[in-house]
XYZ file of N, CA and C in Angstrom:
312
model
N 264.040 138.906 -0.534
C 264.496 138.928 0.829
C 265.810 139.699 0.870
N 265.677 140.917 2.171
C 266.788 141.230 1.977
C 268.291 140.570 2.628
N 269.755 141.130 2.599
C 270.955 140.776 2.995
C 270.645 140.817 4.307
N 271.069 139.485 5.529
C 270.947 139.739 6.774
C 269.713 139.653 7.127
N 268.741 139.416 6.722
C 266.949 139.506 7.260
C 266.836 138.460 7.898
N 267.375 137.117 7.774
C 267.065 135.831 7.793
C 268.647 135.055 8.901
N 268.304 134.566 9.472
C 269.400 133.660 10.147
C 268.827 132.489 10.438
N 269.613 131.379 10.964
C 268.862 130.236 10.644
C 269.482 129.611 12.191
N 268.728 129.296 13.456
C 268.778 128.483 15.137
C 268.162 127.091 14.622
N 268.940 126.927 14.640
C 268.505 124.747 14.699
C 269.269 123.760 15.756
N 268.246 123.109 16.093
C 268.822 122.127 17.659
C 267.638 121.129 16.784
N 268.099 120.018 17.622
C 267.541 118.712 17.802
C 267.136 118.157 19.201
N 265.764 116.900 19.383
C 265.630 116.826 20.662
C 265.148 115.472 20.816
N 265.838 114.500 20.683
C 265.633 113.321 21.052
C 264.326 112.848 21.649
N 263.029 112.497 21.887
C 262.239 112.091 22.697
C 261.280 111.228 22.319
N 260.798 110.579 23.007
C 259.596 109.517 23.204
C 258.123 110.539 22.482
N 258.197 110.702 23.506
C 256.338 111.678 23.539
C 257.375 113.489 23.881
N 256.574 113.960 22.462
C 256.753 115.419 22.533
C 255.787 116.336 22.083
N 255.675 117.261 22.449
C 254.275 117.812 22.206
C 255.289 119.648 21.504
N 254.557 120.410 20.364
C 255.571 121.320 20.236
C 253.704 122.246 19.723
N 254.104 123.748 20.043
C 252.667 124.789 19.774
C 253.914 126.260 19.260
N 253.155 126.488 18.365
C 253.675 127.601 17.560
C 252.734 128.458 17.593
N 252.941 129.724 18.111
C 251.767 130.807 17.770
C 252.543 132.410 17.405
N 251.862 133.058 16.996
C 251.866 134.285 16.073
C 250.700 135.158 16.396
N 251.123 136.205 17.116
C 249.833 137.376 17.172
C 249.180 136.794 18.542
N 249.622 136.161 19.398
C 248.593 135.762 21.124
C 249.359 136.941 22.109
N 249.141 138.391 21.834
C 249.686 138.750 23.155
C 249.098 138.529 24.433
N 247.438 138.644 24.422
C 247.161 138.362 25.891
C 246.302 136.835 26.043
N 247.428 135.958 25.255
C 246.761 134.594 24.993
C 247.465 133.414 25.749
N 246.805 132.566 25.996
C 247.592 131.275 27.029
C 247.579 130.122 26.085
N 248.368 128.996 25.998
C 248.237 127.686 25.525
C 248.656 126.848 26.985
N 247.684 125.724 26.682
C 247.761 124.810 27.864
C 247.665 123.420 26.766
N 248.583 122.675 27.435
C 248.602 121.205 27.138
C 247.958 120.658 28.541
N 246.901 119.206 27.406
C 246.209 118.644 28.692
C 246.468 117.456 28.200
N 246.984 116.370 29.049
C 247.857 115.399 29.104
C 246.555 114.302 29.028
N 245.875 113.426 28.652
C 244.963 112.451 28.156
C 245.201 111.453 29.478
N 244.049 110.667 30.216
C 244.021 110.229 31.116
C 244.656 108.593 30.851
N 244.004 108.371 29.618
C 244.654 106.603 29.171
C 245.069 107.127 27.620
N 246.209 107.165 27.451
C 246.357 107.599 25.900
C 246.518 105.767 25.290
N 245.464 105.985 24.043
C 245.883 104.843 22.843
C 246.911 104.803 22.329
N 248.039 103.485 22.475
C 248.508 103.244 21.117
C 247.912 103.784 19.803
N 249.245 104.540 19.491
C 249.501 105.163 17.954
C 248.171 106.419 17.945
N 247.884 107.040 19.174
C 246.994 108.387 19.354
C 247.629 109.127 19.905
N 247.761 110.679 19.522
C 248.242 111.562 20.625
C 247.960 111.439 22.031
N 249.424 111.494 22.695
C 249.191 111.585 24.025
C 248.335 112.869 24.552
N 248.482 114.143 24.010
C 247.584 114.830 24.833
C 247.033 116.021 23.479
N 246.831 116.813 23.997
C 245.969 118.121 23.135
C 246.586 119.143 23.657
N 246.271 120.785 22.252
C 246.746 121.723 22.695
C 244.899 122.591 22.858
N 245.000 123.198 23.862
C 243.917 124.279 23.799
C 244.616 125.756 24.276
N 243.906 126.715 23.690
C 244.169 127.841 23.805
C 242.937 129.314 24.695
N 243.594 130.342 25.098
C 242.559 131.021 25.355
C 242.716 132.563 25.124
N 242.182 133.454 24.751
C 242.704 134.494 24.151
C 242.677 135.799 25.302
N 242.401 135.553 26.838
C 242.336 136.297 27.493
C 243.092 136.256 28.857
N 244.221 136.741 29.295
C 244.991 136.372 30.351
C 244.058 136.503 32.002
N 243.664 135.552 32.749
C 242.759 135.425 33.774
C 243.360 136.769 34.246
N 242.637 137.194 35.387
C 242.639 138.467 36.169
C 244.029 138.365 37.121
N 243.903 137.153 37.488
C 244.704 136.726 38.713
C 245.964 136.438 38.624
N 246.152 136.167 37.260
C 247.708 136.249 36.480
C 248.371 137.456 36.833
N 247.986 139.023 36.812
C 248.623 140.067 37.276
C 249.167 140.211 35.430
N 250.163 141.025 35.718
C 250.814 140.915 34.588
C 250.129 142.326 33.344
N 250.978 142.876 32.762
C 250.299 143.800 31.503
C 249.073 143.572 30.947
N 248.786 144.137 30.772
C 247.132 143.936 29.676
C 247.308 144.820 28.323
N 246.699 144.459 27.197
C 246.624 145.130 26.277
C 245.379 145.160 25.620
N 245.111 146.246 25.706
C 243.734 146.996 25.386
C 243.673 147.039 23.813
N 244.440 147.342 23.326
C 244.588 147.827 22.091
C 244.207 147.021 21.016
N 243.971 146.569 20.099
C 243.272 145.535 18.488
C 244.293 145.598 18.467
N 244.325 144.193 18.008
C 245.661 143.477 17.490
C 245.571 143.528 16.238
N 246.534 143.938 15.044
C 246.172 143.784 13.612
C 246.152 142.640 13.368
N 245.029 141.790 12.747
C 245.494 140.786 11.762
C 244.688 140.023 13.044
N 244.641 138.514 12.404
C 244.384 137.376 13.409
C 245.306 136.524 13.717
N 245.061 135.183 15.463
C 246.103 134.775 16.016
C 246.159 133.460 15.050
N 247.526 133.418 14.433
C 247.399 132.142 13.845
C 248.587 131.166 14.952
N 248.326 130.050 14.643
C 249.005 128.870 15.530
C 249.027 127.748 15.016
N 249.725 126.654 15.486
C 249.903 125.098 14.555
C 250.568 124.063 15.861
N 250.722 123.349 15.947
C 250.994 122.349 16.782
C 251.342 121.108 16.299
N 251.843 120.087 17.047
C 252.201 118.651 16.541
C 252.343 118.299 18.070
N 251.727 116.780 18.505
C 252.182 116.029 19.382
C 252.351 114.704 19.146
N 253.214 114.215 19.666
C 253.455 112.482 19.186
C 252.475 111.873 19.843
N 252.765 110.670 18.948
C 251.381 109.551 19.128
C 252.220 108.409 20.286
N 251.607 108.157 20.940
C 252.047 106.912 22.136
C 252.682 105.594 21.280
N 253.931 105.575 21.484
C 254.627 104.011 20.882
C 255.516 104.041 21.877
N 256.582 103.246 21.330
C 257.776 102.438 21.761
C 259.129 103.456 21.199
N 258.801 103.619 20.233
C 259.968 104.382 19.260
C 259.838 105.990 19.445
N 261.573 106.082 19.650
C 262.163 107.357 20.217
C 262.445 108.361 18.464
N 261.719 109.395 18.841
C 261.697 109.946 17.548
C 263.012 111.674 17.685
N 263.459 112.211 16.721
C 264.302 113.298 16.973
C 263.326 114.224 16.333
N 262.935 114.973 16.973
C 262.285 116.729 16.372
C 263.305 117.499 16.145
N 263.279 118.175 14.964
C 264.436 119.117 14.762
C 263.557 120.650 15.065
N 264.139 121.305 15.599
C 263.359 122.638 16.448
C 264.367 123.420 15.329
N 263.712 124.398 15.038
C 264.224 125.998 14.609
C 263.419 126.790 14.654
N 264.670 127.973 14.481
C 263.713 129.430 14.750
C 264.130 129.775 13.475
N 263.257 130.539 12.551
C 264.401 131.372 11.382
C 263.721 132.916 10.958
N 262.982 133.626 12.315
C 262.518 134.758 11.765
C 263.684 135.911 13.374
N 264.197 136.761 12.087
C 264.967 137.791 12.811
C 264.254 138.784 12.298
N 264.415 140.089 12.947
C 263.968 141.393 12.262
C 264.891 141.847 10.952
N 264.450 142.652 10.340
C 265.794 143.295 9.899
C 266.845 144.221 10.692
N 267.927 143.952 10.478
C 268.868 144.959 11.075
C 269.220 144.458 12.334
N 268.656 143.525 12.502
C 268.920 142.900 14.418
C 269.588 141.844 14.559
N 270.417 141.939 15.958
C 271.478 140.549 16.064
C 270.696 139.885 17.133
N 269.456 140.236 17.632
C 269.038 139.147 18.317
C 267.687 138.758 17.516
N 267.426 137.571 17.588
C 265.744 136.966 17.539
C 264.577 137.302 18.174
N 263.765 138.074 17.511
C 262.415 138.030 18.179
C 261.960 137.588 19.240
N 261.248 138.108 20.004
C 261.062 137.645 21.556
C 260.495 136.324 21.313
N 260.924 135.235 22.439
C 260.133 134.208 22.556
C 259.233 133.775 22.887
């Protein structure tokens, strides 16, 4: 790794029920959380689904072009309790040579 490639954004976030989706490579892709009608004790409150095509009606850029590589993604949502849990959030991918972070 080179000098400067790497910087390291870390926060914390106190919460009950949190739901967090990471993706890589979705340019004309949506994630939707769908919130569970009766969630179980100690079951995720809801789900992540995804879709790889931005509806028509969205407006917005399109990209025609093959994407290299495939969309990878990962997720975590808390399970329904009582107990307040802390997620520690970071970012730690910069380009090289750059003082800002990769688009969000």
């Amino acid at each position: 790794m080179a000098d400067g490639v790497l910087c390291t954004v870390i926060g914390t976030l106190d919460a009950q029920e949190y739901a967090l989706f990471v993706s890589h490579n979705h340019p004309d892709g949506q994630a939707h959380f769908n919130v569970f009608s009766s969630p179980r004790n100690g079951a995720p409150w809801g789900t992540f689904t995804t879709d790889t095509e931005v509806p028509p009606e969205m407006g917005g850029p399109s990209y025609d072009e093959p994407v290299p590589g495939h969309a990878i993604s990962s997720s975590k949502v808390s399970k329904v309790g009582p107990n307040w849990e802390t997620v520690l959030v970071s970012r730690l991918r910069f380009k090289p040579d750059a003082l800002e972070p990769t688009s969000l």
